[in-house]
C-alpha cells in the first residue's frame, strides 16, 4: 500500500469519526476535536493555528505566503498576528503579534485587513491604518499611517466596524454603518415609527470611497458611493467584473418591535441578508425597506407603515442578487481568483456566515462557509455549503452552544484556503487533494444534504419550535424583550451582548440595574473583565410590574441568587428619574 492510499484511508477514518461525533451531539460541546471540517469530496482540512487569545477577524495573505490576521481586540502584544510557514510544509513556524492604534479602541469590532502596493491596510472600529511591508521581513518596520478616520461623535459603536476593499484603480471603500437598527428614536422601542426622512443617511448607512494612498482623510474627503446599507462586515472588490460586492446584515427585532404585524417564525427568517452588487449612486432602501427572500421582493418596513406585504416606495431601491435567510451574519466575502481549486470555484464567492443570535424560539442558523458560483458577473447557480461542522452541535439553541463560529476567509498564492473563527481563535487550512478534472456534482452530494440540518434549513413553524420555559414570574417578559441578545441561557454573546451570569451588573446595586433597564445605555462598559461597546435599549415602556418581575427573574436564575426587585422600587425610581422627566 503506497503513501497516498494510506493518507486517504486516514482522512476517511477521521471524516467518519467527525460525522459520528457531530451526530451524537445535541447541546454539549465536543471534547475530542481532530480539526476536521465537512467539505466537498477531495478537500481536506487541518488546524493551522490554535487558540489565538484575541480571537480572529479578517485575514489576508502576502505574495510570499505570510498570513496576516486582524485580531478582534488589540492585546498586549499588538493588534495583528503575522504567521509564517517558512518551509512551506503546511505547518506554521512562527506567529508574532504587532501593531497598535493611535486612538484607544472601544469594543471588539475591528475588522478589515488588506494588502495593496506593499502596504498592509487594517482597521479599528473607527480608523483605517497602514504599515509599509518589507518583503524580507515578517513584521513591518515603518511608521503607522492613518488613511481614514471616522471623526463622528458616536454614543455607541453599534455597526461601526470598518471592513475595507481596494479596487484596481487605487480607491479604498469604507462602510460607515448605521448606529441604529431601523432609524427609530428612541432606538429599538416597540411601536415607535422611524424618522422620515432618516437623518442617519446623511453620513452613515453607506459606503464612502477614498484615495487608498492619501494620508489623514476623514469622511468629508471621500465621496458617498452607495447608500441604504445598514451594516456591512463582508465586503470585497471583484477584479473579474470590476465591481464592488457586499453581503449586508439585515435589521433585527421584527416581532419584538411589532408583535401585531410579525410572528416569531417571520422574525426568525426575515429580513434577508442581502448579497448586493454595488455601483456608484446605488441606494438599497434601508431603513424604509427590507428584502423578503421568501416573496422575492423589497417590502416596506413596519416603522414606515409596512405590514410585511406592502411595497410602497420600495420599488425605487435596488434589489440584491441573492437574498439569504435572515440573521446568518455574513462576516466575510472573498472572490476566488486562484487555480488550485476545481474550475467550478473560479471567480466564485466564498461567504463566512458567523451565525445568528436572535432566531429564538427557533434554532440559531448559519455557522458555515458558503459558496456562490459566478459567471459573467452574476451568480450562475444556487448557493452551496462549502465548509460546515464548526458549531459541533445541532440544533443550536443559544449562540454559546456553538464551539466555533466562522468569521473570515483568505487564500494563499499556493492555493491554500484559510478559515478563521472567533470563539477559540482557531484557523483552519483547507487544501484540495482530489482530481480537479473529475470534480463535479457527485462530489457535492454530501454537502447538499447538509442543507437539511436545522442550522441551515428553514425551520418548520411547529416541529422546530424550541419549547421555552415560561412558568416563572418575569420569564415571559425576558423571552420577549431580553432573550434575543442575552440568550435563553443568559450567557449572551462574547464581544456583543454581555452575560447575565455571576456579574455585578445583575447581582450588585439594584438602582444601577433599574436605571439600565429604564434608561438604557450607549457606550463602553466592562462585564466580568470583558469589554463591550454597544446599545442597551431603554425599556421605559414596560410597566413597573413587568420591570420588577424581569429583574427579579434574572437576579434569581442563571445561577444567580440575589434579592428580588419590587414594584415599589421601580415606581420610586421613576419619580426621581430626571432623565425620564426631561423626556
XYZ file of C-alpha atoms in Angstrom:
583
model
C 0.000 0.000 0.000
C 1.525 3.343 -1.071
C 1.663 6.616 0.888
C -1.288 8.255 -0.869
C -3.540 5.265 -0.160
C -2.586 5.354 3.497
C -3.199 9.107 3.612
C -6.626 8.747 2.020
C -7.581 5.949 4.431
C -6.518 8.147 7.331
C -8.592 11.081 6.047
C -11.603 8.821 5.504
C -11.300 7.463 9.046
C -11.221 10.937 10.545
C -14.120 12.072 8.368
C -16.245 9.177 9.615
C -15.130 9.882 13.159
C -16.076 13.546 12.815
C -19.514 12.656 11.439
C -20.127 10.270 14.325
C -19.122 12.875 16.876
C -21.237 15.578 15.238
C -24.386 13.473 15.015
C -24.046 12.230 18.578
C -24.096 15.746 19.990
C -27.203 17.684 20.920
C -26.434 20.530 23.267
C -22.974 19.616 24.553
C -19.590 20.641 23.242
C -17.267 18.053 21.789
C -14.258 17.048 23.886
C -12.118 15.479 21.212
C -11.711 17.572 18.077
C -9.320 16.460 15.317
C -9.987 19.696 13.443
C -11.856 18.064 10.589
C -14.453 20.143 8.771
C -17.191 18.850 6.498
C -16.034 19.721 2.975
C -16.788 18.648 -0.601
C -15.135 15.389 -1.624
C -11.457 15.893 -2.444
C -10.920 18.751 0.037
C -9.100 18.244 3.343
C -8.759 20.462 6.405
C -6.176 20.748 9.137
C -5.820 23.095 12.100
C -3.194 25.671 11.142
C -3.322 27.867 14.265
C -4.950 27.142 17.593
C -6.017 29.376 20.454
C -5.296 32.976 19.438
C -6.275 34.777 22.626
C -7.510 37.995 20.994
C -9.607 35.985 18.504
C -9.696 36.263 14.714
C -11.463 38.792 12.489
C -10.429 39.238 8.823
C -7.274 37.811 7.242
C -5.058 38.458 4.214
C -2.046 36.724 2.680
C 1.070 38.300 1.163
C 2.660 37.218 -2.116
C 5.237 35.158 -0.239
C 2.556 33.309 1.710
C 2.670 35.122 5.057
C -0.739 35.194 6.733
C -1.782 38.433 8.457
C -4.697 38.237 10.892
C -6.690 41.194 12.167
C -7.262 40.457 15.831
C -10.643 41.138 17.379
C -9.006 43.179 20.121
C -5.646 44.798 20.479
C -3.786 42.704 23.031
C -0.649 43.438 24.996
C 1.479 42.341 22.041
C -0.418 44.041 19.243
C -3.465 44.311 17.014
C -2.330 41.973 14.209
C -0.913 38.448 14.125
C 1.689 37.617 11.465
C 2.060 33.902 10.737
C 4.776 32.308 8.611
C 5.275 28.807 7.258
C 8.984 29.019 6.468
C 9.483 25.670 4.737
C 6.002 25.578 3.119
C 5.071 22.245 4.708
C 1.623 23.417 5.802
C 2.660 23.891 9.430
C 3.196 27.330 10.902
C 6.736 28.033 12.081
C 6.202 31.421 13.702
C 3.400 33.615 14.995
C 4.198 37.175 16.031
C 1.770 39.875 17.156
C 2.420 43.517 16.365
C 0.817 46.884 15.598
C -1.213 49.350 17.591
C -3.813 52.092 17.257
C -3.309 55.822 17.675
C -6.751 56.071 19.245
C -7.872 53.789 22.062
C -10.113 51.088 20.661
C -13.614 50.691 22.070
C -15.476 47.430 21.747
C -14.408 44.485 19.650
C -15.449 45.052 16.051
C -12.123 45.941 14.471
C -12.253 44.040 11.237
C -10.593 44.946 7.933
C -7.182 43.911 6.620
C -5.855 44.027 3.033
C -2.511 44.248 1.216
C -2.116 46.861 -1.515
C 1.103 48.018 -3.189
C 3.304 46.505 -0.464
C 1.307 48.168 2.309
C -0.681 46.345 4.959
C -4.002 48.137 5.477
C -6.037 47.349 8.593
C -8.769 48.926 10.684
C -10.036 49.501 14.164
C -13.693 50.367 14.649
C -13.129 53.996 13.682
C -9.866 54.186 11.743
C -8.180 52.643 8.708
C -4.387 52.411 9.052
C -1.481 51.064 7.052
C 2.086 49.860 7.536
C 4.766 49.548 4.861
C 5.688 45.896 4.340
C 9.255 44.696 3.847
C 9.266 41.545 1.666
C 12.276 40.232 3.579
C 10.689 40.676 6.988
C 7.562 39.282 8.574
C 6.860 42.376 10.675
C 6.563 45.882 9.148
C 9.181 48.314 10.378
C 7.791 51.623 9.113
C 5.618 54.169 10.855
C 1.907 53.659 11.316
C -0.123 55.894 8.958
C -3.792 56.884 9.174
C -5.645 56.631 5.864
C -9.220 57.327 7.007
C -10.565 58.274 10.430
C -14.233 58.265 11.418
C -14.394 61.559 13.322
C -18.082 61.384 14.220
C -19.120 61.520 17.855
C -20.705 58.126 18.424
C -22.620 57.313 21.574
C -22.013 53.639 20.912
C -20.162 51.749 18.240
C -23.145 49.758 17.004
C -22.373 48.695 13.402
C -19.197 50.812 13.355
C -16.801 48.109 12.123
C -14.652 49.175 9.169
C -14.183 46.347 6.654
C -12.246 47.567 3.630
C -11.928 46.783 -0.071
C -9.458 48.256 -2.585
C -10.162 48.329 -6.310
C -7.860 48.179 -9.341
C -7.658 51.980 -9.619
C -6.406 52.775 -6.130
C -9.704 53.552 -4.408
C -10.445 52.201 -0.954
C -14.065 51.587 0.052
C -15.034 52.078 3.699
C -18.525 51.494 5.162
C -19.934 53.853 7.775
C -22.575 51.649 9.381
C -25.834 52.812 10.876
C -25.793 53.395 14.651
C -29.462 52.403 14.668
C -31.460 49.301 13.834
C -34.351 50.946 11.998
C -33.943 54.737 12.398
C -36.185 54.832 15.469
C -35.945 57.403 18.250
C -35.769 56.025 20.906
C -33.847 53.114 19.406
C -35.310 49.599 19.343
C -38.537 50.644 21.089
C -41.751 48.752 20.257
C -44.300 50.505 18.037
C -42.170 53.619 17.507
C -42.147 54.831 13.866
C -38.952 55.573 12.020
C -37.783 59.102 11.352
C -38.729 60.194 7.845
C -36.567 61.236 6.149
C -33.984 59.301 8.135
C -31.214 61.772 9.125
C -28.724 58.938 9.573
C -28.457 58.542 5.797
C -26.573 61.843 5.535
C -23.337 60.397 6.886
C -23.994 56.746 7.802
C -25.599 53.569 6.452
C -23.490 53.719 3.325
C -20.105 53.183 1.705
C -17.658 56.020 1.093
C -14.830 55.899 -1.448
C -11.368 57.352 -0.720
C -7.909 57.569 -2.239
C -6.138 54.498 -0.870
C -2.764 56.260 -0.783
C -3.743 59.588 0.754
C -2.893 60.087 4.410
C -5.127 61.703 7.051
C -8.566 61.608 5.439
C -11.922 61.903 7.175
C -15.358 61.256 5.730
C -15.565 64.700 4.112
C -12.515 63.809 1.976
C -14.304 60.856 0.432
C -17.398 60.548 -1.717
C -20.599 58.725 -0.892
C -20.541 55.699 -3.179
C -23.716 53.835 -2.151
C -26.419 54.258 0.481
C -29.215 52.420 2.279
C -26.838 49.791 3.690
C -27.456 49.233 7.405
C -24.457 47.165 8.496
C -21.581 45.745 6.463
C -18.862 43.355 7.563
C -18.442 41.291 4.367
C -17.021 43.424 1.531
C -14.847 42.632 -1.496
C -13.819 44.037 -4.848
C -14.358 41.551 -7.688
C -11.426 42.100 -10.025
C -13.031 39.840 -12.629
C -16.027 42.084 -13.389
C -14.636 45.291 -11.772
C -17.448 45.761 -9.247
C -17.796 46.114 -5.509
C -19.850 43.485 -3.674
C -21.119 43.039 -0.145
C -23.339 40.737 1.887
C -25.276 43.034 4.212
C -26.603 42.414 7.721
C -30.365 42.986 7.716
C -32.294 44.693 10.516
C -33.472 42.872 13.679
C -36.437 42.544 16.018
C -39.471 42.334 13.755
C -41.638 40.526 16.284
C -40.120 42.181 19.350
C -40.855 45.651 17.976
C -44.031 44.865 16.011
C -45.744 41.810 17.548
C -49.032 42.939 15.981
C -47.552 42.510 12.494
C -44.986 39.694 12.630
C -44.948 36.267 14.258
C -41.877 34.559 15.692
C -41.153 32.488 12.587
C -41.244 35.547 10.342
C -38.876 37.338 12.710
C -36.516 34.349 12.643
C -36.381 34.172 8.838
C -36.631 37.856 7.904
C -35.385 40.169 6.673
C -32.879 38.847 4.182
C -29.128 39.129 4.465
C -28.684 40.795 1.061
C -25.867 39.851 -1.330
C -25.540 43.065 -3.328
C -23.636 44.193 -6.409
C -22.763 47.828 -5.790
C -22.425 50.595 -8.353
C -21.875 54.274 -7.730
C -25.092 56.012 -6.726
C -26.979 52.869 -5.666
C -29.483 53.002 -2.809
C -30.604 49.699 -1.280
C -33.516 51.003 0.783
C -32.578 50.924 4.474
C -34.334 51.945 6.711
C -37.503 52.360 4.679
C -37.491 48.901 3.131
C -36.085 45.415 3.515
C -35.787 42.442 1.183
C -38.043 39.440 1.775
C -36.264 36.434 0.240
C -39.398 34.288 0.573
C -41.547 36.648 -1.508
C -38.500 37.725 -3.546
C -39.276 41.414 -3.276
C -38.493 44.502 -1.245
C -41.271 45.477 1.153
C -41.958 48.485 3.340
C -40.520 48.324 6.865
C -43.054 48.392 9.720
C -41.550 51.638 11.045
C -42.778 53.247 7.805
C -46.226 51.678 7.640
C -45.337 48.260 6.250
C -47.052 45.017 7.207
C -44.757 42.508 5.515
C -46.531 42.753 2.140
C -46.856 46.419 1.171
C -44.234 47.530 -1.379
C -44.912 51.274 -1.280
C -41.794 53.326 -2.058
C -39.589 50.204 -2.173
C -39.795 49.786 -5.941
C -37.299 52.663 -6.276
C -34.477 50.838 -4.476
C -32.033 48.267 -5.826
C -32.613 44.567 -5.191
C -29.898 42.115 -4.137
C -28.512 39.483 -6.469
C -29.292 36.869 -3.785
C -31.374 37.092 -0.634
C -30.028 34.788 2.076
C -32.178 33.917 5.119
C -32.212 36.403 7.967
C -29.649 36.711 10.763
C -26.999 34.401 9.287
C -24.454 37.181 9.961
C -22.371 37.294 6.753
C -18.992 38.444 8.059
C -16.616 37.904 5.149
C -16.802 37.799 1.366
C -13.900 36.717 -0.853
C -13.919 36.117 -4.597
C -11.666 33.197 -5.560
C -9.050 34.041 -8.187
C -6.747 31.019 -7.872
C -6.278 27.860 -9.908
C -5.699 25.279 -7.176
C -9.387 24.537 -6.558
C -11.542 22.864 -9.229
C -12.733 25.056 -12.096
C -16.269 25.464 -10.682
C -14.835 27.686 -7.918
C -13.005 30.074 -10.248
C -14.246 33.667 -9.785
C -16.954 32.472 -7.388
C -17.753 33.998 -3.985
C -16.962 32.435 -0.609
C -19.001 33.816 2.306
C -18.339 33.207 6.004
C -21.652 33.118 7.871
C -20.823 33.816 11.501
C -24.260 32.635 12.665
C -27.392 34.088 14.215
C -28.095 35.129 17.799
C -31.723 36.183 17.586
C -33.775 33.392 15.995
C -35.308 32.070 19.196
C -37.637 30.214 19.726
C -36.294 28.549 16.593
C -32.771 27.125 16.276
C -29.934 29.533 15.591
C -28.805 29.391 11.991
C -25.778 29.965 9.766
C -22.390 28.967 11.233
C -20.913 27.731 7.934
C -18.911 28.895 4.931
C -20.976 29.138 1.782
C -20.062 29.381 -1.889
C -21.871 31.107 -4.757
C -20.753 30.199 -8.303
C -20.363 33.173 -10.662
C -20.366 33.508 -14.425
C -20.339 36.717 -16.480
C -20.568 38.871 -13.375
C -23.608 37.262 -11.762
C -24.491 34.134 -9.779
C -24.729 31.086 -12.027
C -26.389 28.765 -9.516
C -27.762 28.369 -6.022
C -25.523 28.872 -3.007
C -23.619 25.807 -1.779
C -22.426 24.711 1.645
C -18.653 24.627 1.258
C -17.448 24.154 4.847
C -19.529 23.075 7.825
C -19.171 21.413 11.209
C -17.969 24.498 13.070
C -20.725 24.577 15.686
C -20.364 20.860 16.557
C -23.978 20.854 17.765
C -27.336 20.727 16.035
C -29.773 22.253 16.813
C -28.050 25.376 18.160
C -30.332 26.801 20.851
C -28.092 29.563 22.254
C -25.172 31.158 20.473
C -22.623 29.954 23.037
C -23.586 26.355 22.334
C -21.539 26.703 19.132
C -17.961 25.533 19.680
C -16.619 27.543 16.718
C -18.071 30.343 14.586
C -16.562 31.005 11.124
C -15.553 34.623 10.620
C -13.129 35.006 7.733
C -11.668 33.503 4.581
C -8.323 34.111 2.859
C -6.341 32.438 0.078
C -2.611 31.831 -0.220
C -0.716 32.055 -3.524
C -0.101 28.296 -3.286
C -3.847 27.678 -3.394
C -4.410 27.028 0.289
C -7.549 28.408 1.880
C -7.625 29.720 5.434
C -10.778 29.905 7.546
C -10.694 31.868 10.806
C -13.179 31.799 13.681
C -13.979 33.965 16.690
C -14.718 31.719 19.677
C -11.440 29.901 20.252
C -9.162 31.818 17.902
C -8.644 28.878 15.559
C -7.567 28.992 11.897
C -8.020 26.043 9.538
C -6.035 25.362 6.390
C -8.086 23.833 3.560
C -6.495 22.195 0.507
C -7.744 20.270 -2.489
C -6.184 16.843 -2.981
C -8.667 15.327 -5.391
C -8.847 15.214 -9.187
C -9.595 18.719 -10.491
C -10.717 17.453 -13.885
C -13.244 14.965 -12.480
C -14.702 17.217 -9.783
C -18.439 17.648 -10.301
C -21.891 17.474 -8.757
C -21.260 14.000 -7.311
C -18.523 15.429 -5.094
C -21.067 17.880 -3.658
C -23.744 15.332 -2.733
C -22.942 15.161 0.975
C -22.674 18.951 1.235
C -26.088 19.318 -0.409
C -27.531 17.064 2.284
C -26.211 19.400 4.976
C -28.737 21.995 3.844
C -31.310 19.796 5.605
C -29.725 20.349 9.021
C -31.531 22.678 11.416
C -28.752 25.282 11.454
C -29.168 25.833 7.703
C -32.671 24.890 6.517
C -35.765 26.971 7.132
C -37.453 25.773 10.333
C -40.870 24.178 10.476
C -43.242 26.537 12.283
C -44.351 23.803 14.716
C -41.906 20.903 14.745
C -38.735 23.009 15.018
C -40.011 25.415 17.639
C -37.967 25.117 20.814
C -40.128 24.965 23.913
C -39.070 27.710 26.283
C -39.876 27.707 29.962
C -42.304 30.477 30.774
C -43.823 29.494 34.081
C -41.559 31.587 36.296
C -42.555 35.149 37.092
C -40.747 37.521 34.725
C -39.679 34.797 32.307
C -42.249 35.732 29.685
C -41.019 39.343 29.708
C -37.435 38.085 29.441
C -38.281 35.836 26.494
C -39.992 38.700 24.661
C -37.555 41.571 25.245
C -34.233 40.251 26.546
C -33.529 36.816 25.132
C -32.620 37.889 21.581
C -29.424 39.461 22.922
C -28.740 37.768 26.243
C -29.870 34.314 25.026
C -32.030 31.673 26.683
C -29.191 30.644 29.000
C -28.305 34.227 29.976
C -24.763 33.858 28.657
C -25.040 36.491 25.928
C -22.620 36.655 23.008
C -18.951 37.452 23.584
C -17.985 40.881 22.328
C -21.581 41.890 21.586
C -24.061 41.166 24.379
C -22.895 40.781 27.994
C -23.563 37.699 30.066
C -26.057 37.932 32.915
C -24.342 35.102 34.788
C -22.476 35.903 38.016
C -21.934 39.577 37.236
C -22.084 42.599 39.495
C -24.232 44.385 36.916
C -27.013 41.901 37.748
C -26.295 40.976 41.344
C -24.959 44.313 42.562
C -26.572 47.736 43.007
C -30.303 47.495 42.263
C -30.614 51.167 41.348
C -27.918 50.845 38.694
C -29.707 47.816 37.253
C -33.107 49.550 37.294
C -31.584 52.608 35.625
C -30.018 50.411 32.968
C -33.346 48.834 32.055
C -35.452 52.002 32.164
C -32.988 54.413 30.534
C -30.811 52.064 28.509
C -27.130 52.662 27.843
C -24.856 53.712 24.981
C -21.119 53.300 25.156
C -18.403 51.132 26.640
C -18.728 49.001 29.760
C -16.843 46.044 31.202
C -18.625 42.905 32.370
C -16.685 40.158 34.121
C -13.454 41.545 32.670
C -14.746 41.621 29.069
C -15.233 44.969 27.271
C -18.486 45.740 25.465
C -19.479 48.782 23.451
C -22.985 48.503 22.118
C -26.512 49.599 22.808
C -28.782 48.531 25.653
C -32.191 49.858 24.516
C -34.354 51.735 27.020
C -37.364 49.793 28.276
C -39.300 52.586 29.977
C -42.394 51.475 28.046
C -42.687 48.386 30.284
C -44.899 48.582 33.353
C -43.452 48.770 36.873
C -44.630 45.214 37.459
C -43.007 43.870 34.271
C -39.671 45.525 35.072
C -39.724 44.300 38.656
C -40.604 40.783 37.522
C -37.941 40.534 34.828
C -35.203 41.933 37.081
C -36.209 39.525 39.818
C -36.080 36.734 37.236
C -32.525 37.461 36.107
C -31.348 38.017 39.718
C -32.672 34.610 40.802
C -31.860 32.483 37.731
C -28.868 31.615 35.524
C -27.017 30.621 38.709
C -27.721 33.986 40.358
C -29.146 34.105 43.874
C -29.812 37.750 44.707
C -32.711 39.555 46.346
C -35.845 40.317 44.304
C -36.838 43.715 42.927
C -40.224 45.116 43.953
C -42.811 47.191 42.121
C -42.338 49.930 44.718
C -38.629 50.149 43.935
C -39.391 50.684 40.257
C -42.080 53.283 40.999
C -39.802 55.170 43.392
C -37.021 55.237 40.797
C -39.349 56.603 38.120
C -40.396 59.510 40.388
C -36.792 60.604 40.894
C -35.530 59.743 37.416
C -34.506 63.136 35.993
C -33.771 61.684 32.584
C -37.339 60.455 32.236
C -38.716 63.800 33.409
C -36.788 65.600 30.670
C -38.361 63.332 28.086
